[in-house]
Coordinates of C-alpha atoms in Angstrom, one line a residue:
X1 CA -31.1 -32.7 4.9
X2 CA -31.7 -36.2 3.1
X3 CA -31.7 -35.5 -0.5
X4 CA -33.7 -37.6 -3.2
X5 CA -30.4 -39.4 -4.0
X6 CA -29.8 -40.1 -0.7
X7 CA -33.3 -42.1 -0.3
X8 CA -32.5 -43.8 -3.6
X9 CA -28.8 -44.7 -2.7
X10 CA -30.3 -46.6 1.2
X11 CA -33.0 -48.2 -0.9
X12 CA -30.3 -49.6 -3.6
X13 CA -28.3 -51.0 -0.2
X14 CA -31.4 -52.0 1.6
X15 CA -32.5 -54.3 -1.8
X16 CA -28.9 -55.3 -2.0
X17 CA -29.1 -56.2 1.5
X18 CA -32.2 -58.5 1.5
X19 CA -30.9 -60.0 -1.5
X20 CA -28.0 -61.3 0.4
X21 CA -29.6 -62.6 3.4
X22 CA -32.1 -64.2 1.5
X23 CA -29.5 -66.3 -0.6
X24 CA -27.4 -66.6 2.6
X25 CA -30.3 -68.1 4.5
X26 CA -32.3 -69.3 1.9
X27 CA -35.5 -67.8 3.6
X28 CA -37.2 -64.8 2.0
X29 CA -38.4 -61.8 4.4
X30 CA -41.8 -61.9 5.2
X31 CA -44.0 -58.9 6.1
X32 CA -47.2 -58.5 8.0
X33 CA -46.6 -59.9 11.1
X34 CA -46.7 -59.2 14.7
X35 CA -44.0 -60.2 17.2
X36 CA -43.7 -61.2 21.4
X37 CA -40.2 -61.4 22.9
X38 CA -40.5 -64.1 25.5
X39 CA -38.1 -64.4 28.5
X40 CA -37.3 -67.6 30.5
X41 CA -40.1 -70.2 30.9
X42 CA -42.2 -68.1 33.2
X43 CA -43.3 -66.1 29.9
X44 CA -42.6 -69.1 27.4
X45 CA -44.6 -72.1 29.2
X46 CA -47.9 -69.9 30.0
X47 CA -47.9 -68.8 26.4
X48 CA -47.3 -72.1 25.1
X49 CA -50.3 -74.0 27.4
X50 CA -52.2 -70.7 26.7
X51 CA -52.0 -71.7 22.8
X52 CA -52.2 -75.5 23.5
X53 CA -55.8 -74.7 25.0
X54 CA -57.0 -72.4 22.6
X55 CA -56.6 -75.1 19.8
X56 CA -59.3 -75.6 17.8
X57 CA -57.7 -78.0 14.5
X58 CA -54.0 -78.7 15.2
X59 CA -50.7 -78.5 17.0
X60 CA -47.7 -79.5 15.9
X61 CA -45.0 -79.4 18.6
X62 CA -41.5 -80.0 17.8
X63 CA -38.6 -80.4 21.3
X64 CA -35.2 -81.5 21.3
X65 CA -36.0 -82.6 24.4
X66 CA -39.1 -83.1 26.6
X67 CA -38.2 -84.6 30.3
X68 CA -40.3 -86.7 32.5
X69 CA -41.2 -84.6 35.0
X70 CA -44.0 -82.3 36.6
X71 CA -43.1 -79.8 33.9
X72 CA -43.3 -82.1 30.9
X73 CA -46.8 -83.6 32.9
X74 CA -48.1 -80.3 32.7
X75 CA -47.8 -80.0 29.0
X76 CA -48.8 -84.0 28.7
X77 CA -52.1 -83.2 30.0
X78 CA -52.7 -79.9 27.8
X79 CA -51.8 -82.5 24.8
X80 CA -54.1 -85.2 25.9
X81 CA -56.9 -83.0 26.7
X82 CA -57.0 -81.6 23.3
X83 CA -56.5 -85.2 21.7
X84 CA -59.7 -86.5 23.2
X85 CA -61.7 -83.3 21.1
X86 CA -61.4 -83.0 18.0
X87 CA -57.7 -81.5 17.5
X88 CA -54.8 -83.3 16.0
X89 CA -51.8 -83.0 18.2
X90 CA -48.5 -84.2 16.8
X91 CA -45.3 -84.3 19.2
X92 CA -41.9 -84.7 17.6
X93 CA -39.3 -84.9 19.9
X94 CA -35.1 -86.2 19.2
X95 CA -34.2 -89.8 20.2
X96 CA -30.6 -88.5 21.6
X97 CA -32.1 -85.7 23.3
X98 CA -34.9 -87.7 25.3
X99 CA -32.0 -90.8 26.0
X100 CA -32.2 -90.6 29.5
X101 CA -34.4 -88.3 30.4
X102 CA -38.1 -89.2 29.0
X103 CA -39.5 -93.1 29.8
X104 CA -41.2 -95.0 26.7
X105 CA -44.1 -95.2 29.4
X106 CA -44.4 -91.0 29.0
X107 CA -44.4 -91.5 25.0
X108 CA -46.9 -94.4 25.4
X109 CA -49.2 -92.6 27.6
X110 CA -49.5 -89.8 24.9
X111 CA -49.7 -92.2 22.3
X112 CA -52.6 -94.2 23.8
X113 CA -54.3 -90.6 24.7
X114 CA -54.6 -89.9 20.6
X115 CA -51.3 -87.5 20.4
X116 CA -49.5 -88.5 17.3
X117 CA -46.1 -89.2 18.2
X118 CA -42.7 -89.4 16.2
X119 CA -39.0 -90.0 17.2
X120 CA -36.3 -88.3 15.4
X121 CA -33.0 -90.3 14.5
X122 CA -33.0 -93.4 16.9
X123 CA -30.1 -95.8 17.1
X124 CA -30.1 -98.1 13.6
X125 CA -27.9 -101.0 12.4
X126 CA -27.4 -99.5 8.5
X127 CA -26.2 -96.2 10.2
X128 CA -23.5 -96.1 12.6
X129 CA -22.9 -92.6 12.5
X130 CA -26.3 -91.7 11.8
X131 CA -26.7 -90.2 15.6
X132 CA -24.4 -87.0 14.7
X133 CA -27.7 -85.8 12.9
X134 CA -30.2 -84.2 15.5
X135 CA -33.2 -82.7 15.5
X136 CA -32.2 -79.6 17.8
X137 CA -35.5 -77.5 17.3
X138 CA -38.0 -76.2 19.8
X139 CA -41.5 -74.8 18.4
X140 CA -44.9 -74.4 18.5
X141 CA -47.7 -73.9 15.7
X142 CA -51.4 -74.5 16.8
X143 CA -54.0 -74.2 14.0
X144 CA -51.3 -72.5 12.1
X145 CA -52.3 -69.1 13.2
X146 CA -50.2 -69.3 16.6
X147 CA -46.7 -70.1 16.0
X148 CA -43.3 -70.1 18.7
X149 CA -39.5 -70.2 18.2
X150 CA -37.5 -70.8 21.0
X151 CA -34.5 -72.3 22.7
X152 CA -36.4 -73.4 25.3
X153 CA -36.9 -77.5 25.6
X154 CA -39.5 -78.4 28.3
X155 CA -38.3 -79.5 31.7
X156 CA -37.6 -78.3 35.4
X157 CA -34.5 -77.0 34.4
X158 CA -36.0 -74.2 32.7
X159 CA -38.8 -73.1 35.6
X160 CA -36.1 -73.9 38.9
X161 CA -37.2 -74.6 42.3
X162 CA -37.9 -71.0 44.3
X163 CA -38.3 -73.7 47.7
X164 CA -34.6 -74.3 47.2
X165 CA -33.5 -71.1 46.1
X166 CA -32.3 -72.6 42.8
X167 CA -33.1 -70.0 40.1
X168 CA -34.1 -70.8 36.5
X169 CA -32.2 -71.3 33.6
X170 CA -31.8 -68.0 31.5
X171 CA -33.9 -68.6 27.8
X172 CA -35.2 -66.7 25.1
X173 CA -38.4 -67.0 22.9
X174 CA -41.0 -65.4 20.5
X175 CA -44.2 -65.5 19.4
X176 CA -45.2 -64.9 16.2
X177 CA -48.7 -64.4 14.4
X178 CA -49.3 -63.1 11.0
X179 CA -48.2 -64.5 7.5
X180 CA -44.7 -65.9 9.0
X181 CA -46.8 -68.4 11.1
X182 CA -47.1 -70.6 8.0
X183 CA -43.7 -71.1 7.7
X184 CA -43.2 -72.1 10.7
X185 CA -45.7 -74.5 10.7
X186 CA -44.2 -76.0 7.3
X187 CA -41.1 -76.5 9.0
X188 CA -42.9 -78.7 11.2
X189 CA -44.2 -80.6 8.3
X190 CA -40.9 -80.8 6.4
X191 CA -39.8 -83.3 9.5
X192 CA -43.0 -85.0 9.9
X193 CA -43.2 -85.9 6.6
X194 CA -39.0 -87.3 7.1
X195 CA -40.2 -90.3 9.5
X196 CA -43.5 -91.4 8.1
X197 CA -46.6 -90.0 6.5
X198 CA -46.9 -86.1 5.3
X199 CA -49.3 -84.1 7.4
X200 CA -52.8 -83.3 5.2
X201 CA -53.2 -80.0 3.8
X202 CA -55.8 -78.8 5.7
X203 CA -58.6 -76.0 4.2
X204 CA -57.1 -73.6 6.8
X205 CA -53.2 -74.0 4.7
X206 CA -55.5 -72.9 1.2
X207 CA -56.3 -69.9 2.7
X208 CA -54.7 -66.1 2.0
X209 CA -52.6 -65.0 4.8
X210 CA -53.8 -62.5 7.0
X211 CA -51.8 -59.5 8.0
X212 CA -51.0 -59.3 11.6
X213 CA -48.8 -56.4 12.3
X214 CA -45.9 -54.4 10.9
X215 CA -42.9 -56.4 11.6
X216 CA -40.7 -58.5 8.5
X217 CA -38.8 -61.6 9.7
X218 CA -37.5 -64.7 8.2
X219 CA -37.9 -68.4 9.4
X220 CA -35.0 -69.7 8.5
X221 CA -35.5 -73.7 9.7
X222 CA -31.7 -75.4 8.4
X223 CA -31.1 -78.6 7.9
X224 CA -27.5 -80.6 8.2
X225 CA -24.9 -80.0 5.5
X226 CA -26.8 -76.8 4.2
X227 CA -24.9 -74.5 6.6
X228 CA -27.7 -71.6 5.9
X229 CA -27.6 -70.1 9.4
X230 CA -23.9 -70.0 9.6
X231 CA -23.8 -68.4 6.2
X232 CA -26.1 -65.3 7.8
X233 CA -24.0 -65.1 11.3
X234 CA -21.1 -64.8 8.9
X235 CA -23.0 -62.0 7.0
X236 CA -24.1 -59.9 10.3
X237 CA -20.8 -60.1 11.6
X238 CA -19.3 -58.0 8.5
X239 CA -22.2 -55.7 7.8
X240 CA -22.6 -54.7 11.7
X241 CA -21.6 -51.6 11.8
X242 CA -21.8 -50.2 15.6
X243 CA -23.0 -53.0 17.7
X244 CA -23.1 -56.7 17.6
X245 CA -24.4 -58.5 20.9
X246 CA -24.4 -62.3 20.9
X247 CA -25.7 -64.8 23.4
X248 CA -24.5 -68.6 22.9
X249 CA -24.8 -71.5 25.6
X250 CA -22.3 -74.0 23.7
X251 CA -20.3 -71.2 22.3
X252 CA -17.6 -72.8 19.7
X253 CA -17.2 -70.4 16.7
X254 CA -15.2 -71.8 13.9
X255 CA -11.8 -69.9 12.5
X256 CA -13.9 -68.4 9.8
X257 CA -16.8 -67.0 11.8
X258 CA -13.9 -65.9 14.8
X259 CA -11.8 -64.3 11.8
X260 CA -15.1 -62.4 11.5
X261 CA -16.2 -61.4 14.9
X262 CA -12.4 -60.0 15.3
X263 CA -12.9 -58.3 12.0
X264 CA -15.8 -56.2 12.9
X265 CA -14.2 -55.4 16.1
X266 CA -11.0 -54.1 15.1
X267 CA -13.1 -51.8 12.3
X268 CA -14.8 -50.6 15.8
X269 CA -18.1 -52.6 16.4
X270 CA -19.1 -52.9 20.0
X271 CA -18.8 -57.2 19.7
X272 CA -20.0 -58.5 22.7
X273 CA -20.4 -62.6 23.6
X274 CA -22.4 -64.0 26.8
X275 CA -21.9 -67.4 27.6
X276 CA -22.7 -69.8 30.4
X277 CA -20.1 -69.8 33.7
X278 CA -21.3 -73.1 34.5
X279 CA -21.9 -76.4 32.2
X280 CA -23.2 -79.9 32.8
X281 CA -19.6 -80.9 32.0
X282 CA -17.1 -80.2 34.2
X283 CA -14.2 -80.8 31.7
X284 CA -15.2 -78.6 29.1
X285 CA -15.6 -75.2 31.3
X286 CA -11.8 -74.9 30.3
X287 CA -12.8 -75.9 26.6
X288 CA -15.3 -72.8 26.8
X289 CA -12.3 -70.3 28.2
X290 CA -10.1 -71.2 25.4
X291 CA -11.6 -69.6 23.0
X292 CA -11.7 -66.5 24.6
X293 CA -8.3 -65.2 23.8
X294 CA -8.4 -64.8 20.3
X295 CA -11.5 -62.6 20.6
X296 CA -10.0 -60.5 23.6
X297 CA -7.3 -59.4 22.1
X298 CA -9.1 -58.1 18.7
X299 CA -11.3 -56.1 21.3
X300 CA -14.2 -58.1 21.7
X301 CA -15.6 -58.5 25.3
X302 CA -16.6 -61.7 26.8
X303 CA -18.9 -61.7 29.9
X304 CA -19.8 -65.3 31.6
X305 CA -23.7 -65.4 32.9
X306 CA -23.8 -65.8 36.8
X307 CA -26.9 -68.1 37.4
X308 CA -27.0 -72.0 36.8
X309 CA -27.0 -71.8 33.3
X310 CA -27.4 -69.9 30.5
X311 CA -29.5 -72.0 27.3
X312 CA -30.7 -68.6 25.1
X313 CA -28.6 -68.5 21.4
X314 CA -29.6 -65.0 20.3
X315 CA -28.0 -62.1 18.6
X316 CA -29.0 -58.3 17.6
X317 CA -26.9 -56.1 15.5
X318 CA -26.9 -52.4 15.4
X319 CA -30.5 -52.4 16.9
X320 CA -32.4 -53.3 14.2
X321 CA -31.5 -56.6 12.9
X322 CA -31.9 -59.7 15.5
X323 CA -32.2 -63.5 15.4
X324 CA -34.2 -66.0 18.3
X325 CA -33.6 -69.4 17.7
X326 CA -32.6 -73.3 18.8
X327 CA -28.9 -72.5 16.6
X328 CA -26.0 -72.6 18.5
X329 CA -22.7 -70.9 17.6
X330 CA -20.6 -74.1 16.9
X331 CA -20.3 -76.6 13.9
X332 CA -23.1 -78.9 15.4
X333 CA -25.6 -76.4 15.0
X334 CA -24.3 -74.6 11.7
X335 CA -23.9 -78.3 9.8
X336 CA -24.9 -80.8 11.4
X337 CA -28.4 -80.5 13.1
X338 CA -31.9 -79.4 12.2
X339 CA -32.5 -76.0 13.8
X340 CA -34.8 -73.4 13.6
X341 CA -34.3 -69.7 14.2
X342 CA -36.5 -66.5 13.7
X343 CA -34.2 -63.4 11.7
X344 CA -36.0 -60.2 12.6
X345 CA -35.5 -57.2 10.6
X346 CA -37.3 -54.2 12.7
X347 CA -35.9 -51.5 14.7
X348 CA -38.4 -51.5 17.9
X349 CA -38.0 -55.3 18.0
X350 CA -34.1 -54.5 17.9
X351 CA -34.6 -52.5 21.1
X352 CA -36.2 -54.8 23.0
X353 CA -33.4 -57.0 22.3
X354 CA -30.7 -54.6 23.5
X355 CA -32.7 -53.8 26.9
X356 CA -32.6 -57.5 27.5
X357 CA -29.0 -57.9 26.5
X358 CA -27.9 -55.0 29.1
X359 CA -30.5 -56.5 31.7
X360 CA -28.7 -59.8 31.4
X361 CA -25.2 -58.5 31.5
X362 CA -25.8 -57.0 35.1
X363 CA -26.0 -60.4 35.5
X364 CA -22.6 -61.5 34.5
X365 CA -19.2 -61.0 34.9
X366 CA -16.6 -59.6 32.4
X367 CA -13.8 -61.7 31.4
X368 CA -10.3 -59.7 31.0
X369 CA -6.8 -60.2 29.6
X370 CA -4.7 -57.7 31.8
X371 CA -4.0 -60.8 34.1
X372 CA -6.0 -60.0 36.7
X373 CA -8.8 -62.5 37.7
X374 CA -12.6 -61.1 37.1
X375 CA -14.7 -60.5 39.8
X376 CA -16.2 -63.6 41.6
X377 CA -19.4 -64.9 41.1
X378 CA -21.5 -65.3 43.5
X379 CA -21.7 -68.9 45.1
X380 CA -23.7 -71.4 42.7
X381 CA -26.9 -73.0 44.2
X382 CA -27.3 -76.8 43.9
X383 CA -28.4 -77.6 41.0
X384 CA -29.5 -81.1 41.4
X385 CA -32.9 -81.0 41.6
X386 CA -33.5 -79.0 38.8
X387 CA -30.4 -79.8 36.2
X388 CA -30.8 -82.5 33.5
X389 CA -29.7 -85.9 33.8
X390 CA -26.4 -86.5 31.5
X391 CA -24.3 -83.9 29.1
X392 CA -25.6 -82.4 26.7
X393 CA -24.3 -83.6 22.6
X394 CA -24.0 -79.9 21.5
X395 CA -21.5 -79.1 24.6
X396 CA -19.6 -82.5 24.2
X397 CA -19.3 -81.1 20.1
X398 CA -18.3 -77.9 20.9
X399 CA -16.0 -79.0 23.6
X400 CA -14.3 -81.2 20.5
X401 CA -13.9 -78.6 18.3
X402 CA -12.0 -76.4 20.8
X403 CA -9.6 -79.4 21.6
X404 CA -8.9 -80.4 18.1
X405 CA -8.3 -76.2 17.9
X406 CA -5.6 -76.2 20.3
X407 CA -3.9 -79.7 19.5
X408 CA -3.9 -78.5 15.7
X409 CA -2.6 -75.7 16.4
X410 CA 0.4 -76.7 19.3
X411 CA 1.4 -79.2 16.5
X412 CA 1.4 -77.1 13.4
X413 CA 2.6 -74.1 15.3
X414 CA 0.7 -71.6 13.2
X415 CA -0.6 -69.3 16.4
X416 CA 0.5 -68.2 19.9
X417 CA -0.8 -70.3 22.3
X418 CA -2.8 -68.9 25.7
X419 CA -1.6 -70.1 29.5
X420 CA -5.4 -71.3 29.1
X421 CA -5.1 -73.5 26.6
X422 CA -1.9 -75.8 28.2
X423 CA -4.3 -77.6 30.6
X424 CA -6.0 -78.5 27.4
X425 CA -2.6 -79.6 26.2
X426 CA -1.7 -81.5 29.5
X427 CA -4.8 -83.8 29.3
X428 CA -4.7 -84.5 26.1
X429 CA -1.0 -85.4 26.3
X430 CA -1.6 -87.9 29.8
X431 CA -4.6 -89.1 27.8
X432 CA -2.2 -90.2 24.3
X433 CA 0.8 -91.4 27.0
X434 CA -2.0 -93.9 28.6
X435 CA -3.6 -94.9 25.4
X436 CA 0.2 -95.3 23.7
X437 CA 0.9 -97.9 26.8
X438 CA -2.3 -99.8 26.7
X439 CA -1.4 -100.3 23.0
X440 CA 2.0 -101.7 23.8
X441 CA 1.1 -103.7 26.9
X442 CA -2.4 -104.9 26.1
X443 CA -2.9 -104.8 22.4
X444 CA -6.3 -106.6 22.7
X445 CA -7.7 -103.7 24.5
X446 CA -7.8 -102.0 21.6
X447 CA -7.7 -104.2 18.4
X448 CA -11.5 -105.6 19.8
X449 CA -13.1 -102.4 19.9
X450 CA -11.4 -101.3 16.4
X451 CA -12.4 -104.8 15.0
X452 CA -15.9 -104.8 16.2
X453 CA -15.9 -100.9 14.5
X454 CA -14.9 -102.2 11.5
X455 CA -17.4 -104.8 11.4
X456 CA -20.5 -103.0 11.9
X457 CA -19.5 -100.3 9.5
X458 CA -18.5 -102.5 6.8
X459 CA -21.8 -104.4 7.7
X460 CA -24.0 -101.6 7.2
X461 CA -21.9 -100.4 4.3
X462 CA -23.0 -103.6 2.5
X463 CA -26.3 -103.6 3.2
X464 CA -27.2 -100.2 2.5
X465 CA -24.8 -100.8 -1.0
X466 CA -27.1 -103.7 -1.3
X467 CA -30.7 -102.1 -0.7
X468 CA -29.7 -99.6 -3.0
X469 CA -28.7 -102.1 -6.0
X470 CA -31.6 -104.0 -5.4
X471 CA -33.7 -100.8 -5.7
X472 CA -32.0 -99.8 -8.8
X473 CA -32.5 -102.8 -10.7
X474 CA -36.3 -102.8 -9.5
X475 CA -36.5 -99.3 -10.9
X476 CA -34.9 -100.3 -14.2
X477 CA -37.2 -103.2 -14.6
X478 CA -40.4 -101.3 -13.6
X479 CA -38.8 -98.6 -16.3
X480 CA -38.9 -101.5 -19.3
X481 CA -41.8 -103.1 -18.6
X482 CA -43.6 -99.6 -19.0
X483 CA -41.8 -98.7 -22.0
X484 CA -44.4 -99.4 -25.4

């Protein structure tokens, strides 16, 4: 029987408790809303054109990546047909994530159509490592009353070609309408407002929220350096107490958050991690498998998804805490991109996301460490027509981190080594043999590229040291000539 003290004692924790994911995110829980858990882009795309149409004042679209093709047609034509009314559309989409895959003459056409449209980071002289920045988000807000957090970008990819047999990529969404929507939509117009003029306040932003539902959740939109969303995964993973399920598609957890995830397993939570089989770079499917190891042997279990690719980054912990979002589990998510994730606090919600998590892992294979070799996956349909042209950043960083993991620690000797981690080794010695021989036969082959380096950074050190001074002393003088 639950006494009065009881009820006072899980109200204490549950206070405690939102106070510390509030801090740890920085985003306050928000009541009064309803929530839809979208799968794949067969539930995703309709619901987003659905929106699109229904537009009556605005929509503010924000993709990492928007391809040139019939897919990203399809949503070209929603956007222009809603331009020509009376709607403001604005598009933001990331210069490193469209490289390749989207022509000017797609941007163009929008542009020319009415859609307002902004790039997010291009290529620039005074900032030669200004590219490790992305924007890595993927929503939706029309007239602020409809908003969507995905991992979804918009391309083939993500719908597959039933005429070839080549299923879709695996993806999780939501939709969202009540109070919460707003912040979505000021996420939206936090970047905007970064590459030129703010969005208006509109009549529609003045007015009181209106209640939607029953469910709390926090928006949570990070941005580089803050480190907000690693900051909660780090706090899940120690207050978890039976069950913590985690999806990733560029998997690459740091010591700290591993330290954590082994934690909670040895203390007996059910820590589960799906990741992709495949990747759209061949070198770093070893990468992926070297970090297995560490979480095997604290009794974690890894399971690798079976179809052409796996894109969702979600988690759900003990059935009632659950997060949907563009945030990846490696350092270029956590501190170095914008992302934006949806934390949901509500047990039926929490559900939902464990049917789906036990749906996707008949779908995979478990990965053991008794030596034996896990069951085959069935044969891989070509992916050509529907897979993206190039790699993808947030792979390429996460495959990084897991080499600079194993080199550290060969060199410094400080942990055992797995038998998957010496091809890792092998490369990386054969690459350091070659590039020690190029130095001592052909010098030049490296001193240009180092000089050139060297110029262009000390270049646009100097001119950004200069725009700066030059600002300063315009402040100062503007500063006297006010002063009475």
């Amino acid at each position: 029987m639950t006494t009065p003290s009881d009820l006072a004692s899980r109200t204490a924790i549950r206070k405690l408790a939102d106070q510390a994911f509030a801090r740890a995110a920085g985003a306050s829980l928000v009541g009064g809303n309803s929530i839809r858990l979208l799968k794949d882009a067969r539930e995703n795309y309709p619901a987003w054109l659905d929106a699109i149409s229904s537009a009556r004042r605005s929509i503010h679209f924000e993709s990492y990546i928007i391809h040139d093709d019939d897919v990203g047609e399809q949503f070209a034509e929603a956007l222009l047909a809603k331009a020509r009314g009376a709607v403001r559309a604005r598009v933001m989409y990331d210069w490193m994530g469209g490289f390749g895959k989207t022509s000017r003459r797609f941007w163009n056409r929008l542009r020319a159509g009415g859609v307002e449209v902004r790039c997010y980071n291009p290529p620039r002289l005074a900032s030669p490592f200004g590219w490790l920045s992305r924007d890595h988000r993927k929503m939706l807000s029309v007239d602020g009353a409809i908003g969507f957090v995905t991992g979804l970008c918009v391309g083939r990819a993500w719908v597959g070609d039933p005429a070839r047999g080549v299923p879709p990529w695996r993806d999780t969404g939501v939709e969202v309408h009540g109070p919460a929507v707003r912040l979505i939509d000021e996420a939206f117009r936090a970047m905007w407002a970064l590459l030129g003029e703010p969005v208006p306040v509109d009549d529609a932003m003045r007015e009181p929220a209106v209640q939607e539902g029953d469910t709390a959740l926090r928006i949570v939109a990070t941005v580089p350096s803050t480190a907000g969303l690693f900051r909660v995964d780090q706090l899940v993973a120690a207050l978890a107490r039976e069950r913590l399920w985690l999806t990733d598609a560029y998997y690459a957890g740091t010591t700290s958050y591993v330290q954590a995830l082994r934690a909670a397993a040895r203390d007996g939570v059910d820590v589960r991690l799906l990741v992709p089989n495949g990747t759209d770079i061949p070198l770093l499917r070893p990468l992926s498998r070297a970090g297995y190891r560490t979480l095997l042997e604290a009794g974690a279990r890894v399971f690798e998804w079976n179809g052409p690719m796996l894109h969702a980054k979600t988690a759900v912990a003990d059935g009632r805490w659950a997060r949907v979002g563009s945030t990846n589990l490696n350092i270029a998510s956590w501190l170095g991109n914008y992302e934006l994730d949806v934390v949901v606090e509500d047990e039926s919600f929490g559900k939902l996301m464990e049917s789906m998590y036990l749906e996707d892992l008949s779908n995979a294979t478990e990965i053991v460490l008794d030596g034996r070799r896990p069951a085959a996956a069935p044969p891989r349909p070509d992916q050509s027509a529907t897979s993206p042209r190039g790699g993808s950043a947030g792979r390429a960083a996460a495959g990084l981190l897991r080499i600079s993991n194993t080199v550290g620690a060969a060199i410094s000797d400080h942990r055992e080594l797995g038998p998957v981690e010496a091809r890792i080794m092998i490369v990386v010695a054969m690459l350091l043999f070659g590039l020690g021989v190029v130095a001592i036969l052909f010098p030049r082959v490296l001193a240009y590229p180092v000089a050139v380096s060297s110029l262009w950074i000390g270049a646009a050190l100097l001119f950004r040291g200069y725009r700066l001074r030059r600002h300063a002393r315009a402040s100062a003088g503007t500063s006297t000539w006010q002063r009475p």
